[in-house]
PDB file of C-alpha atoms in Angstrom:
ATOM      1  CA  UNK A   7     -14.230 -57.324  30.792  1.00 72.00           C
ATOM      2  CA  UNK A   8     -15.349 -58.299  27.363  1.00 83.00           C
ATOM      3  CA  UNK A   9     -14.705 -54.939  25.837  1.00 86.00           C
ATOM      4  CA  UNK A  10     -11.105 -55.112  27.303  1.00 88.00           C
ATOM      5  CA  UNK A  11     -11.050 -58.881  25.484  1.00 91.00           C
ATOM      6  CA  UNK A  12     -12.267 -57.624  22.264  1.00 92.00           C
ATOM      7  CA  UNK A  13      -9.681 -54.554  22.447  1.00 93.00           C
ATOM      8  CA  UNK A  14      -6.628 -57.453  23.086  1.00 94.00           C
ATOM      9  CA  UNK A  15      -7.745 -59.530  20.609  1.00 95.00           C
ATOM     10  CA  UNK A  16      -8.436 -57.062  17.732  1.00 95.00           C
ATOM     11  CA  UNK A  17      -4.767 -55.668  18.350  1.00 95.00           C
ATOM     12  CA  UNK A  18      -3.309 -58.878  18.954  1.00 95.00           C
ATOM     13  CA  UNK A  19      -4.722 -59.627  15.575  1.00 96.00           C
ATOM     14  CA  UNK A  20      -3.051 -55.987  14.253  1.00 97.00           C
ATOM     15  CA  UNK A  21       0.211 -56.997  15.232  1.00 96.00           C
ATOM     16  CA  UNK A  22       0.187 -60.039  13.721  1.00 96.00           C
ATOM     17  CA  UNK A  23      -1.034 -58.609  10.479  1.00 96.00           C
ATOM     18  CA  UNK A  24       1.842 -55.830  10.908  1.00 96.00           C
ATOM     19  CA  UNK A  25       4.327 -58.833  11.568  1.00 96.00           C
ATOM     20  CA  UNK A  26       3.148 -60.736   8.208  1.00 95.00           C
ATOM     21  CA  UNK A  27       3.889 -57.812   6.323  1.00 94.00           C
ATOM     22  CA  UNK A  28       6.963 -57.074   8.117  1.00 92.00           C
ATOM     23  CA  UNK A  29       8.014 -61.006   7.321  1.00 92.00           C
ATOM     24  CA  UNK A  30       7.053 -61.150   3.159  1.00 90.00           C
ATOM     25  CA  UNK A  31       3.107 -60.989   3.067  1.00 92.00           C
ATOM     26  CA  UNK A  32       2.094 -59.591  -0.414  1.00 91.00           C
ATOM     27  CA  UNK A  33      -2.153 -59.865   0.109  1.00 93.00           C
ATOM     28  CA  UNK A  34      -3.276 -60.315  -3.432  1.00 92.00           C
ATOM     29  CA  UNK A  35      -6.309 -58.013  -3.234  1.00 93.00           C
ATOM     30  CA  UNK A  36      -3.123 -55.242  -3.137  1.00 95.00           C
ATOM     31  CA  UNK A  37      -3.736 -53.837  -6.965  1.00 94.00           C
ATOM     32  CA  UNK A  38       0.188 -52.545  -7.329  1.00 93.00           C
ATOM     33  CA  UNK A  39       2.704 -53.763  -5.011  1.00 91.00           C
ATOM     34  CA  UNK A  40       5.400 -50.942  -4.342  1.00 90.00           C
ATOM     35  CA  UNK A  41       6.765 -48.771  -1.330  1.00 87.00           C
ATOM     36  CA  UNK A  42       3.971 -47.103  -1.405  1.00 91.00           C
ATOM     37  CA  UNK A  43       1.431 -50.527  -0.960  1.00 93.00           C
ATOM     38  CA  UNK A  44       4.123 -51.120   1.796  1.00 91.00           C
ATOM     39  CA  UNK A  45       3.308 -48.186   4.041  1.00 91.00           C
ATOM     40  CA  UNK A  46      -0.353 -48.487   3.453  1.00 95.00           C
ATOM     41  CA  UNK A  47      -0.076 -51.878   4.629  1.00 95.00           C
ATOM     42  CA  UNK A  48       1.590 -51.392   7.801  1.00 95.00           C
ATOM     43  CA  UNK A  49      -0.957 -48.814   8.579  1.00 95.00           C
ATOM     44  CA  UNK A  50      -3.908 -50.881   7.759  1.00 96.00           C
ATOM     45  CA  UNK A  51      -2.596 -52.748  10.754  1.00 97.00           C
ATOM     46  CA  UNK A  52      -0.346 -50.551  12.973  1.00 96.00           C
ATOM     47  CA  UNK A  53      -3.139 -47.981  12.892  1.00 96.00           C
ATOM     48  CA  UNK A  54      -5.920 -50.141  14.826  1.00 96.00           C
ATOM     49  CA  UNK A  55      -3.063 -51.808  16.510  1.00 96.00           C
ATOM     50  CA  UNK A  56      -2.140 -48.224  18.457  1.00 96.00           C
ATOM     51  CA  UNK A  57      -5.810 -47.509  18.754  1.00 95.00           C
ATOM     52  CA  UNK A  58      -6.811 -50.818  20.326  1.00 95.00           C
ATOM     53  CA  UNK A  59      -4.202 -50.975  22.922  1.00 94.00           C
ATOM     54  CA  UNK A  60      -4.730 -46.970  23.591  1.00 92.00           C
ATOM     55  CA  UNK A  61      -8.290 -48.250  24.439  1.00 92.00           C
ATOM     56  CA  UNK A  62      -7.585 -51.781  26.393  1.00 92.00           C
ATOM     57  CA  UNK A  63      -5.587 -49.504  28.372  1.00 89.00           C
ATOM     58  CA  UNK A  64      -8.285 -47.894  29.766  1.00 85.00           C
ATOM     59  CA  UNK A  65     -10.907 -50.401  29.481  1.00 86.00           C
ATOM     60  CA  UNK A  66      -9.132 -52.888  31.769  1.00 85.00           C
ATOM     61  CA  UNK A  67     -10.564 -52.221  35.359  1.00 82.00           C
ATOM     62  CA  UNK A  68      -8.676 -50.949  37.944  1.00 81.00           C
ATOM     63  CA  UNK A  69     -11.488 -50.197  40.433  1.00 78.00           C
ATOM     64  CA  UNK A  70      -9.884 -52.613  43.228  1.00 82.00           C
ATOM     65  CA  UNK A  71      -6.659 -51.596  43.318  1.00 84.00           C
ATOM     66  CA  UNK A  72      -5.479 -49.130  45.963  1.00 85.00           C
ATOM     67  CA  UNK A  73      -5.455 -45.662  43.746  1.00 81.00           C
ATOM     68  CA  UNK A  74      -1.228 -44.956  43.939  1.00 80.00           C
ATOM     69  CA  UNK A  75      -1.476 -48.293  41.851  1.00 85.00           C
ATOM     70  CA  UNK A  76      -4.092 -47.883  39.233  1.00 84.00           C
ATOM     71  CA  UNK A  77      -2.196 -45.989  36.608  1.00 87.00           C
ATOM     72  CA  UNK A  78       0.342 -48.998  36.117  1.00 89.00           C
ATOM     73  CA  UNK A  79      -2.003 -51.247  34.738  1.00 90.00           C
ATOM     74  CA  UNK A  80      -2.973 -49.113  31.757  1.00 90.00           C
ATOM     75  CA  UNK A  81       0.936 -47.955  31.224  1.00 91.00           C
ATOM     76  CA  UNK A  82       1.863 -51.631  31.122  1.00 93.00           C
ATOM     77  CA  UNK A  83      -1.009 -52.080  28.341  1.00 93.00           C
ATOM     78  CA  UNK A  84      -0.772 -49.606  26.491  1.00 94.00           C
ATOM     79  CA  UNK A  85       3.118 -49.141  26.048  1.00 94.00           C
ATOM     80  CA  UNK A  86       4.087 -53.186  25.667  1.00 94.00           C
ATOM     81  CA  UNK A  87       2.185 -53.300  22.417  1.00 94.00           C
ATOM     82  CA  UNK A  88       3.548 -50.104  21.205  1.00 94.00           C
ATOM     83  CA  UNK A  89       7.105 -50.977  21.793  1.00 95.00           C
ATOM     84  CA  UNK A  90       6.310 -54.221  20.293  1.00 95.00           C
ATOM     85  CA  UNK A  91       5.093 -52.527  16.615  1.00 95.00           C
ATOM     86  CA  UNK A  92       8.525 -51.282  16.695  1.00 91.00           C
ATOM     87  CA  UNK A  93      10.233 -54.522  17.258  1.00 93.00           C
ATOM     88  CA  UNK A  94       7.523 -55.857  14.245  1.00 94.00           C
ATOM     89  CA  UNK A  95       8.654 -52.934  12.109  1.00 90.00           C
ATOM     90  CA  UNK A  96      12.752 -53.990  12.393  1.00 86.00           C
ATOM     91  CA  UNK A  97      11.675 -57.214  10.729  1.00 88.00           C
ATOM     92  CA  UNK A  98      12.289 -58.314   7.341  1.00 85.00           C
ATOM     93  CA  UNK A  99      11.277 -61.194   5.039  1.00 86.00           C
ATOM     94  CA  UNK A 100      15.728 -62.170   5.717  1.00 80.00           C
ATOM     95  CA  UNK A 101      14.677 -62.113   9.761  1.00 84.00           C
ATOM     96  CA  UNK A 102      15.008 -65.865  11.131  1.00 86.00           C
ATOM     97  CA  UNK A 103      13.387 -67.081  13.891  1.00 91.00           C
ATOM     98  CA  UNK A 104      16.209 -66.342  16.145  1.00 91.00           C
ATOM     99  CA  UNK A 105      16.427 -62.631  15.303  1.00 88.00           C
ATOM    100  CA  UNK A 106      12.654 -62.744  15.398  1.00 92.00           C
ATOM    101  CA  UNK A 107      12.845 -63.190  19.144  1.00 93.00           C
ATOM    102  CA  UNK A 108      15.252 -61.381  19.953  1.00 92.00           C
ATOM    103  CA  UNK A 109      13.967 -58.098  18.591  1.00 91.00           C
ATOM    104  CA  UNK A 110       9.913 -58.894  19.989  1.00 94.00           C
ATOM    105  CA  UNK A 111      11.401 -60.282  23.041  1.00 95.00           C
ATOM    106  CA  UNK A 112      13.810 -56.952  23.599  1.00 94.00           C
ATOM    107  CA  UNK A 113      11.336 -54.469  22.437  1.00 95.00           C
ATOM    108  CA  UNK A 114       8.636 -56.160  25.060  1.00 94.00           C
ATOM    109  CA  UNK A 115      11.230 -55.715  27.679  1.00 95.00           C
ATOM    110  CA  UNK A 116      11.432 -51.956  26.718  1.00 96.00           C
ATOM    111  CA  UNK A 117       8.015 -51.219  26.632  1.00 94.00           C
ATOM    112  CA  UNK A 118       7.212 -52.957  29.720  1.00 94.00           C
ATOM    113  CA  UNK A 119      10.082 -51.282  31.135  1.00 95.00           C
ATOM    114  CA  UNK A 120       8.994 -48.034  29.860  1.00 95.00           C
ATOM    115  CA  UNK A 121       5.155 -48.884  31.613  1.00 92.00           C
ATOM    116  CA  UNK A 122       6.609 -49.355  35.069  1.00 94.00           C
ATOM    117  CA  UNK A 123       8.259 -45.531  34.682  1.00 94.00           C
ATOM    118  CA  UNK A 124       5.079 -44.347  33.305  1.00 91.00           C
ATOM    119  CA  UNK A 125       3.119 -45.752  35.820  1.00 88.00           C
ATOM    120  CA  UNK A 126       5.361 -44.709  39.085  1.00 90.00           C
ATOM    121  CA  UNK A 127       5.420 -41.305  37.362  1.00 89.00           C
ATOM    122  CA  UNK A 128       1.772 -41.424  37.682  1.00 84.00           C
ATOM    123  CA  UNK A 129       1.653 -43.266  40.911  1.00 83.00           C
ATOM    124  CA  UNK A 130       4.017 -40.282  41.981  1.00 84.00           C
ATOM    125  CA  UNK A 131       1.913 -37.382  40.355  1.00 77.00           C
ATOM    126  CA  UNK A 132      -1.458 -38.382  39.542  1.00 71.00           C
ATOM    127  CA  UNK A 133      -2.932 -36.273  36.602  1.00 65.00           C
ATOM    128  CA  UNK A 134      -5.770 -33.315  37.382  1.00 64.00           C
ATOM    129  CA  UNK A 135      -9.653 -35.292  36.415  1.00 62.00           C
ATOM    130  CA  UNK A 136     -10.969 -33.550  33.478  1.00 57.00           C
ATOM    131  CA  UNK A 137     -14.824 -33.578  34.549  1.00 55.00           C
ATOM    132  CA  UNK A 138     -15.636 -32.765  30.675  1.00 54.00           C
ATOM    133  CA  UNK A 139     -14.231 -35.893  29.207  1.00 53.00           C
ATOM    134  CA  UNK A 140     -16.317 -38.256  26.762  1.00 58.00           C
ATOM    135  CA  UNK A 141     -18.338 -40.874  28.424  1.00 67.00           C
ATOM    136  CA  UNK A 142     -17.361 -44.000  28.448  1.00 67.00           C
ATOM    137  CA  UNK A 143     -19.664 -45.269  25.530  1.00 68.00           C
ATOM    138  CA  UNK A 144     -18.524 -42.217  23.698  1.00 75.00           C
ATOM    139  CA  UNK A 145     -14.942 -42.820  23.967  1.00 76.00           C
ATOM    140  CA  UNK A 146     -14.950 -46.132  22.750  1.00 80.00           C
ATOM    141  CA  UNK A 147     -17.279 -45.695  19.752  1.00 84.00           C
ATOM    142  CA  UNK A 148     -15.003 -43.136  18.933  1.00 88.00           C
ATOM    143  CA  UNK A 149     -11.922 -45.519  19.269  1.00 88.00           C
ATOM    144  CA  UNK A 150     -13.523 -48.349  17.102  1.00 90.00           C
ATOM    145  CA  UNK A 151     -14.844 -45.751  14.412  1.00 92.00           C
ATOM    146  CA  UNK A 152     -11.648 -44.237  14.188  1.00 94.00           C
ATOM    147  CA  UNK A 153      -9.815 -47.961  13.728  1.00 94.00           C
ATOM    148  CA  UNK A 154     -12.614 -48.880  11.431  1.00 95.00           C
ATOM    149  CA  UNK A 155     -12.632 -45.355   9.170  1.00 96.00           C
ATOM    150  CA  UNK A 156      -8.434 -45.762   8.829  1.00 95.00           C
ATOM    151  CA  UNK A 157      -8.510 -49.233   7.721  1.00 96.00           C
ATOM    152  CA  UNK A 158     -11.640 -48.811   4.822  1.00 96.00           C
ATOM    153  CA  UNK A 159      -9.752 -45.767   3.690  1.00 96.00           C
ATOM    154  CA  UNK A 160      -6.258 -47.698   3.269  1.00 96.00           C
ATOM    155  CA  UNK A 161      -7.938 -50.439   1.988  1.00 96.00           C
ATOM    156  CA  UNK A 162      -9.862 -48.370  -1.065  1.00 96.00           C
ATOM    157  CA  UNK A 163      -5.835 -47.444  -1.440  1.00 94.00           C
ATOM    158  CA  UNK A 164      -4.795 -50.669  -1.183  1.00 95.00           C
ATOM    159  CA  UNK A 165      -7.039 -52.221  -3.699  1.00 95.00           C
ATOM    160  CA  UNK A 166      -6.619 -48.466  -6.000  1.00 92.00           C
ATOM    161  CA  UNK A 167      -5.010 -48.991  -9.399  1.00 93.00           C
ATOM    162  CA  UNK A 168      -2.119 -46.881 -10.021  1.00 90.00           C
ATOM    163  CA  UNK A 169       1.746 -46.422 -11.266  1.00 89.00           C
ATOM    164  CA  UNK A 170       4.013 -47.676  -9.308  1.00 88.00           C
ATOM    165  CA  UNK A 171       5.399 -45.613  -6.527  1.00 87.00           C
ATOM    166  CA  UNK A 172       8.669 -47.020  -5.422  1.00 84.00           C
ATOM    167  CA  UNK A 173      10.755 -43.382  -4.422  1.00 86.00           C
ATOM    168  CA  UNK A 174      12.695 -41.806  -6.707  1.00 88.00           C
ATOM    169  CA  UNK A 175      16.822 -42.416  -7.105  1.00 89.00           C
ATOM    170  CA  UNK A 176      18.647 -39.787  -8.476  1.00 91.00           C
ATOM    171  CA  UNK A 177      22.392 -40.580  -9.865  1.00 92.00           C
ATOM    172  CA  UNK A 178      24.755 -37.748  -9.264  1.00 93.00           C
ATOM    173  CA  UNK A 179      27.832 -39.712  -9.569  1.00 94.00           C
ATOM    174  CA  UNK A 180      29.321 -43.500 -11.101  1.00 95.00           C
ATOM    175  CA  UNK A 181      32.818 -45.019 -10.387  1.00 96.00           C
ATOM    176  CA  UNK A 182      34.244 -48.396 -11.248  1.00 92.00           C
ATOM    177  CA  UNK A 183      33.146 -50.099 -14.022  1.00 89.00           C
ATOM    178  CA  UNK A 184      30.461 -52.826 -14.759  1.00 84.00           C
ATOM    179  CA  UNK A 185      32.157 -55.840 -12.271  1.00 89.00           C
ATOM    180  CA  UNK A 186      32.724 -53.179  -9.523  1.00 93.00           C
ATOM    181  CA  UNK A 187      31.222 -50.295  -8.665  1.00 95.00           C
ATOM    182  CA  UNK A 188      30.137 -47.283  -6.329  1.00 96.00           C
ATOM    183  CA  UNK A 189      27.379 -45.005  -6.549  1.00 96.00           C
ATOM    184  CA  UNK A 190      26.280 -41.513  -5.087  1.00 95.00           C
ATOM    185  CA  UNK A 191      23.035 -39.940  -5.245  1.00 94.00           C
ATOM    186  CA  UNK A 192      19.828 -39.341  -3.760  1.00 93.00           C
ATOM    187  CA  UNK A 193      16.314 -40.628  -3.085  1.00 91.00           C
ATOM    188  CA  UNK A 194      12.831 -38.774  -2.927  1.00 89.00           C
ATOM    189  CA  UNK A 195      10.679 -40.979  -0.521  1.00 83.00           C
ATOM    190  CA  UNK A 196       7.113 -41.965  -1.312  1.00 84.00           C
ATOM    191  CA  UNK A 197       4.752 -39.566  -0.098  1.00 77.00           C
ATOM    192  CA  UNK A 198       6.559 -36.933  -0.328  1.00 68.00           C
ATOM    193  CA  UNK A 199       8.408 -38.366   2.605  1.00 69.00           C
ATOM    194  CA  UNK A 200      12.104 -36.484   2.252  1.00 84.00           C
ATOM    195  CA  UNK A 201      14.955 -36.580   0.528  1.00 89.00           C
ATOM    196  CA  UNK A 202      17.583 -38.722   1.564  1.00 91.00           C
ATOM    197  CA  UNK A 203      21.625 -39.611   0.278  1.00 92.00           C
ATOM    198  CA  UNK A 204      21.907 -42.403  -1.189  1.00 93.00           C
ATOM    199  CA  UNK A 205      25.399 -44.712  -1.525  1.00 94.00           C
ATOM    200  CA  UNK A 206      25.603 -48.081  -3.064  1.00 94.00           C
ATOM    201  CA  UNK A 207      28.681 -50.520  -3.702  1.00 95.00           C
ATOM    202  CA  UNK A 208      28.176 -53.450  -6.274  1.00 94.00           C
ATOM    203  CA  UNK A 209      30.724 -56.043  -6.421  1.00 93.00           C
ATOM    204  CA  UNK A 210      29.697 -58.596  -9.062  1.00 89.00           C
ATOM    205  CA  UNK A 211      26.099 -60.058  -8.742  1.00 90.00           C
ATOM    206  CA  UNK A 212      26.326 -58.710  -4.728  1.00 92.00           C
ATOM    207  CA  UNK A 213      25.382 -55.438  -3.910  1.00 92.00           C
ATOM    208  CA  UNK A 214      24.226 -52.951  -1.026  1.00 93.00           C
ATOM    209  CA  UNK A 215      23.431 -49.711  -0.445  1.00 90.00           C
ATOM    210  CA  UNK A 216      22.850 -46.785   2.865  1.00 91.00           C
ATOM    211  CA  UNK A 217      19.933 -44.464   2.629  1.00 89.00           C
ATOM    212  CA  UNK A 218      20.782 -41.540   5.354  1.00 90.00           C
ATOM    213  CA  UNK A 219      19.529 -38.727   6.395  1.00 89.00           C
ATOM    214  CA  UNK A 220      21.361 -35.266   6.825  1.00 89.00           C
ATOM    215  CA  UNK A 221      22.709 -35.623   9.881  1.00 90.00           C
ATOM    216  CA  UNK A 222      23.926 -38.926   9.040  1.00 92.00           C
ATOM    217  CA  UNK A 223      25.324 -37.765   5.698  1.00 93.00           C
ATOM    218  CA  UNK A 224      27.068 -35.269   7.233  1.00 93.00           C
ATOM    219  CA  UNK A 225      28.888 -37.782   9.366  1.00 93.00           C
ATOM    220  CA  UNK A 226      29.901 -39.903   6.544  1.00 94.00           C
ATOM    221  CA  UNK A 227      30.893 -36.733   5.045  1.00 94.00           C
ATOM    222  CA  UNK A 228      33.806 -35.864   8.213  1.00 94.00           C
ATOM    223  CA  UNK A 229      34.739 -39.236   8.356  1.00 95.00           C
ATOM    224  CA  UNK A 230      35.554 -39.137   4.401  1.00 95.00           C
ATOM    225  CA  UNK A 231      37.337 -36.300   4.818  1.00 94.00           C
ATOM    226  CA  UNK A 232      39.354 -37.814   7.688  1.00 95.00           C
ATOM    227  CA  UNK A 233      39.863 -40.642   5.258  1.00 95.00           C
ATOM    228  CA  UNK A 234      41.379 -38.201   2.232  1.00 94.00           C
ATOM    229  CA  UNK A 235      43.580 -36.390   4.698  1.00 93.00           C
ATOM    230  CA  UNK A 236      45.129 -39.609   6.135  1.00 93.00           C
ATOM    231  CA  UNK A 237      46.699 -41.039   2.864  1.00 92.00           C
ATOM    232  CA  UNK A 238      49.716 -43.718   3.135  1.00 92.00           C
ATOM    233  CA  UNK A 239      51.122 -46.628   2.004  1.00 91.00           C
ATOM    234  CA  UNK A 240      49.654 -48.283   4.596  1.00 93.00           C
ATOM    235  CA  UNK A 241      45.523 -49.434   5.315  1.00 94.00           C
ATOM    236  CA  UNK A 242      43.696 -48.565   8.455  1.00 95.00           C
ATOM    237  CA  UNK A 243      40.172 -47.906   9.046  1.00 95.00           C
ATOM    238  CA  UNK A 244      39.478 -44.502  10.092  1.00 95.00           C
ATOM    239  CA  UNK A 245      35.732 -44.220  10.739  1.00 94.00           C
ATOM    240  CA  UNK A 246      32.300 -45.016   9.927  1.00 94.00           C
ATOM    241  CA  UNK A 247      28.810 -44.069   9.691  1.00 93.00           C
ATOM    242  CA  UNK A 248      24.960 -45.260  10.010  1.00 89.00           C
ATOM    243  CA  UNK A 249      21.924 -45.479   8.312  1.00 85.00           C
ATOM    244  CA  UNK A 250      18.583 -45.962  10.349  1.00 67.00           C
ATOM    245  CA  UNK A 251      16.615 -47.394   7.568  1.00 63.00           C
ATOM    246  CA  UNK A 252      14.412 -50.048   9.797  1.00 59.00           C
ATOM    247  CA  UNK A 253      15.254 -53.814   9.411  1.00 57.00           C
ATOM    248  CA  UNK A 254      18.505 -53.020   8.172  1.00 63.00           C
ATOM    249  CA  UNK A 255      20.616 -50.342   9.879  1.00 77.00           C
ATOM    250  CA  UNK A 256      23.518 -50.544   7.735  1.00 86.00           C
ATOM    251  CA  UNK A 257      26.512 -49.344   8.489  1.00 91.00           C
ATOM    252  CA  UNK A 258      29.611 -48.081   6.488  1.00 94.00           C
ATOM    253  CA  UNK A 259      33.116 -48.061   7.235  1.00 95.00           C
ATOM    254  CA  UNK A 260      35.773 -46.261   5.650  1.00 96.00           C
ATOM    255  CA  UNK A 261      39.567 -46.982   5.478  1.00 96.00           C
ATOM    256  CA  UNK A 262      42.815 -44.922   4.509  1.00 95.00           C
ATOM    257  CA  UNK A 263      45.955 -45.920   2.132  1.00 94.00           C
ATOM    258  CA  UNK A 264      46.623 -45.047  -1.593  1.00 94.00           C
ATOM    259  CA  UNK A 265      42.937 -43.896  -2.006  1.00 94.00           C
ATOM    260  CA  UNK A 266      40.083 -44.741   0.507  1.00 96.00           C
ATOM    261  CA  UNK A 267      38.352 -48.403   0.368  1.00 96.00           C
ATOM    262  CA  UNK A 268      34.340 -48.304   1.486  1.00 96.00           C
ATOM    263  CA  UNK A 269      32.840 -51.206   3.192  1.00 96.00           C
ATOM    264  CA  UNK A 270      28.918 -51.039   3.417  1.00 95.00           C
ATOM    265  CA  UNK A 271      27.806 -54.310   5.870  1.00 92.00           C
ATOM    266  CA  UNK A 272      24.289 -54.315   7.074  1.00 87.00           C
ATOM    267  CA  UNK A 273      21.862 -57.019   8.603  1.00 79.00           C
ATOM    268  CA  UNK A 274      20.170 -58.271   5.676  1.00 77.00           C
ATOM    269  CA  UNK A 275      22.403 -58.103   2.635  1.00 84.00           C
ATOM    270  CA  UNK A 276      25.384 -58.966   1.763  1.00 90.00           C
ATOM    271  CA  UNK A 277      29.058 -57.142   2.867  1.00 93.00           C
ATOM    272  CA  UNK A 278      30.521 -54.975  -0.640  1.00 95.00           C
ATOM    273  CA  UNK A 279      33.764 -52.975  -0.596  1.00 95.00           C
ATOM    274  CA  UNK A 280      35.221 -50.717  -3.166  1.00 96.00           C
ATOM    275  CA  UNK A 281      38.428 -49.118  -3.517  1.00 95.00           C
ATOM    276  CA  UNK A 282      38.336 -45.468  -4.743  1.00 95.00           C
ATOM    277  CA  UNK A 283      41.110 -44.367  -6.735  1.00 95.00           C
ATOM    278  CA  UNK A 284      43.010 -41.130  -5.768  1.00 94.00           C
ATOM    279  CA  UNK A 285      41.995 -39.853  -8.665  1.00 95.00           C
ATOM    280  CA  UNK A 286      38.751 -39.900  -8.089  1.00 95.00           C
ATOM    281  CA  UNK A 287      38.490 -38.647  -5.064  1.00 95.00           C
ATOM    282  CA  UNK A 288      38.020 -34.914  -5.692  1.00 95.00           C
ATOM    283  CA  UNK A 289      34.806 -35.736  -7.879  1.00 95.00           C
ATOM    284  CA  UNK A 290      33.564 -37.636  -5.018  1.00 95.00           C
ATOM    285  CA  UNK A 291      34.178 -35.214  -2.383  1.00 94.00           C
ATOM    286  CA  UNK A 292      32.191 -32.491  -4.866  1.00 94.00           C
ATOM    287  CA  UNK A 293      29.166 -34.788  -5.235  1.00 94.00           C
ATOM    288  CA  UNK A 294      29.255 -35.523  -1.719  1.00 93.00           C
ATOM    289  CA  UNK A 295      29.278 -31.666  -1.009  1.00 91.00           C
ATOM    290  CA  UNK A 296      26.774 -30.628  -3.341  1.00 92.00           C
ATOM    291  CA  UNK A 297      23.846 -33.589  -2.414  1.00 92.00           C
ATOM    292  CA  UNK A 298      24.299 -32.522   1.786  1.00 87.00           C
ATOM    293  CA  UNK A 299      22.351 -29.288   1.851  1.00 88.00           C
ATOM    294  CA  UNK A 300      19.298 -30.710  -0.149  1.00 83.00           C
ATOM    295  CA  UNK A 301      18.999 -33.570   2.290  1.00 87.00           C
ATOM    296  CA  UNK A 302      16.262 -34.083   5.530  1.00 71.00           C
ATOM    297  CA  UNK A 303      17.665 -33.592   9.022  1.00 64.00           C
TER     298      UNK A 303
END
């Protein structure tokens, strides 16, 4: 029992490491603060955080518990905290305290949820003993030397100066002009973590902006071209399209008349709309076009 309270201690500690991040926390012994510190950070905590409730899982005993019922247990463990990091990881320094609960108290739900399938599953069709597995010792050395190993090498990174690493945003096309404005073009992740389309309205001093993936850009993509076939005198919205950018997931809508008007509202930031001319719309169909085949899926 006091292995399994060191195991939920050290990841309840993770998670609330990953959720300071997630909320604003800039740790001053980070050398250069960028996208890049950002996803070091989170796995300086979500790292041990997976590890430790991998391990409480199966260090919690079961030993009294008729056998049909001593998978559940470890499911329940190991999957709450899991689905809880991805709660953690929809937060953003903007998140108040009521979207704070909602999103730990729904992703709980889900993983404990998820832990009760697992668990029948098992309950249902127990898994084969592997008489070569590690000893118990063993096993848990290895978990804690693993945990320990990932968080001295992120924090050598962490503590590393370097340039600045914030991705890479590529312009392919500008409309408007300087009060008003809409942009296409790409972004190379940190990492080397993909490519991505990239569209941003600025109205003013208020701006926002979608990062999507292919298969996202290609459904902004049909619904523009719904939205340049269905011209009138007349507005109506014909369609929109998502971004899955965590903490955000902003979401675009596009609307038909004399030219097409783009919306772009997400959680965080605030709701921009341009109008694009008619005569502008073939040069933004081509950039559109030409960025889609360069893009992850």
């Amino acid at each position: 029992m006091r292995l399994a309270a060191f195991y939920a201690a050290a990841c309840f500690a993770a998670l609330a490491g990953l959720s300071a991040v997630q909320l604003g926390w800039q740790p001053e012994f980070v050398a250069v603060w960028d996208s890049r510190s950002r996803l070091y950070l989170n796995g300086l905590f979500a790292i041990p955080a997976f590890l430790f409730a991998l391990a409480l899982s199966d260090a919690v005993p079961t030993s009294r518990l008729p056998e049909r019922l001593r998978s559940f247990p470890g499911a329940l463990i190991f999957l709450g905290p899991v689905f809880l990091m991805v709660g953690i990881v929809e937060l953003s320094p903007l998140s108040d305290s009521a979207e704070i609960r909602h999103e730990l108290t729904r992703s709980t739900a889900y993983g404990l949820a998820t832990g009760l399938l697992v668990g029948l599953i098992y309950a249902i069709w127990p898994p084969k003993k592997d008489g070569d597995a590690p000893k118990e010792g063993l096993r848990h050395g290895l978990v804690i030397g693993m945990a320990v190993a990932a968080m001295v090498v992120l924090l050598l990174l962490l503590m590393q100066t370097r340039p600045r690493d914030d991705g890479k945003f590529e312009e392919s096309v500008r409309f408007g002009t300087s009060e008003a404005q809409l942009v296409v073009g790409t972004y190379s992740a940190v990492l080397g973590g993909g490519r991505y389309g990239t569209l941003r309205i600025r109205q003013g001093e208020a701006q926002n902006l979608l990062i999507m993936e292919g298969a996202e850009w290609q459904t902004l993509v049909e619904v523009w071209r719904k939205a340049q076939a269905a011209q009138s005198t007349s507005w109506r919205v014909v369609g929109e399209a998502h971004d899955t950018a965590p903490s955000e997931h902003a979401k675009i809508s596009l609307a038909a008349g004399r030219g097409v008007r783009f919306t772009i509202q997400s959680r965080n930031s605030p709701t921009v709309s341009y109008q694009l001319a008619p005569s502008d719309m073939a040069a933004f169909d081509a950039a559109m076009t030409s960025i889609e085949p360069s893009l992850n899926n």
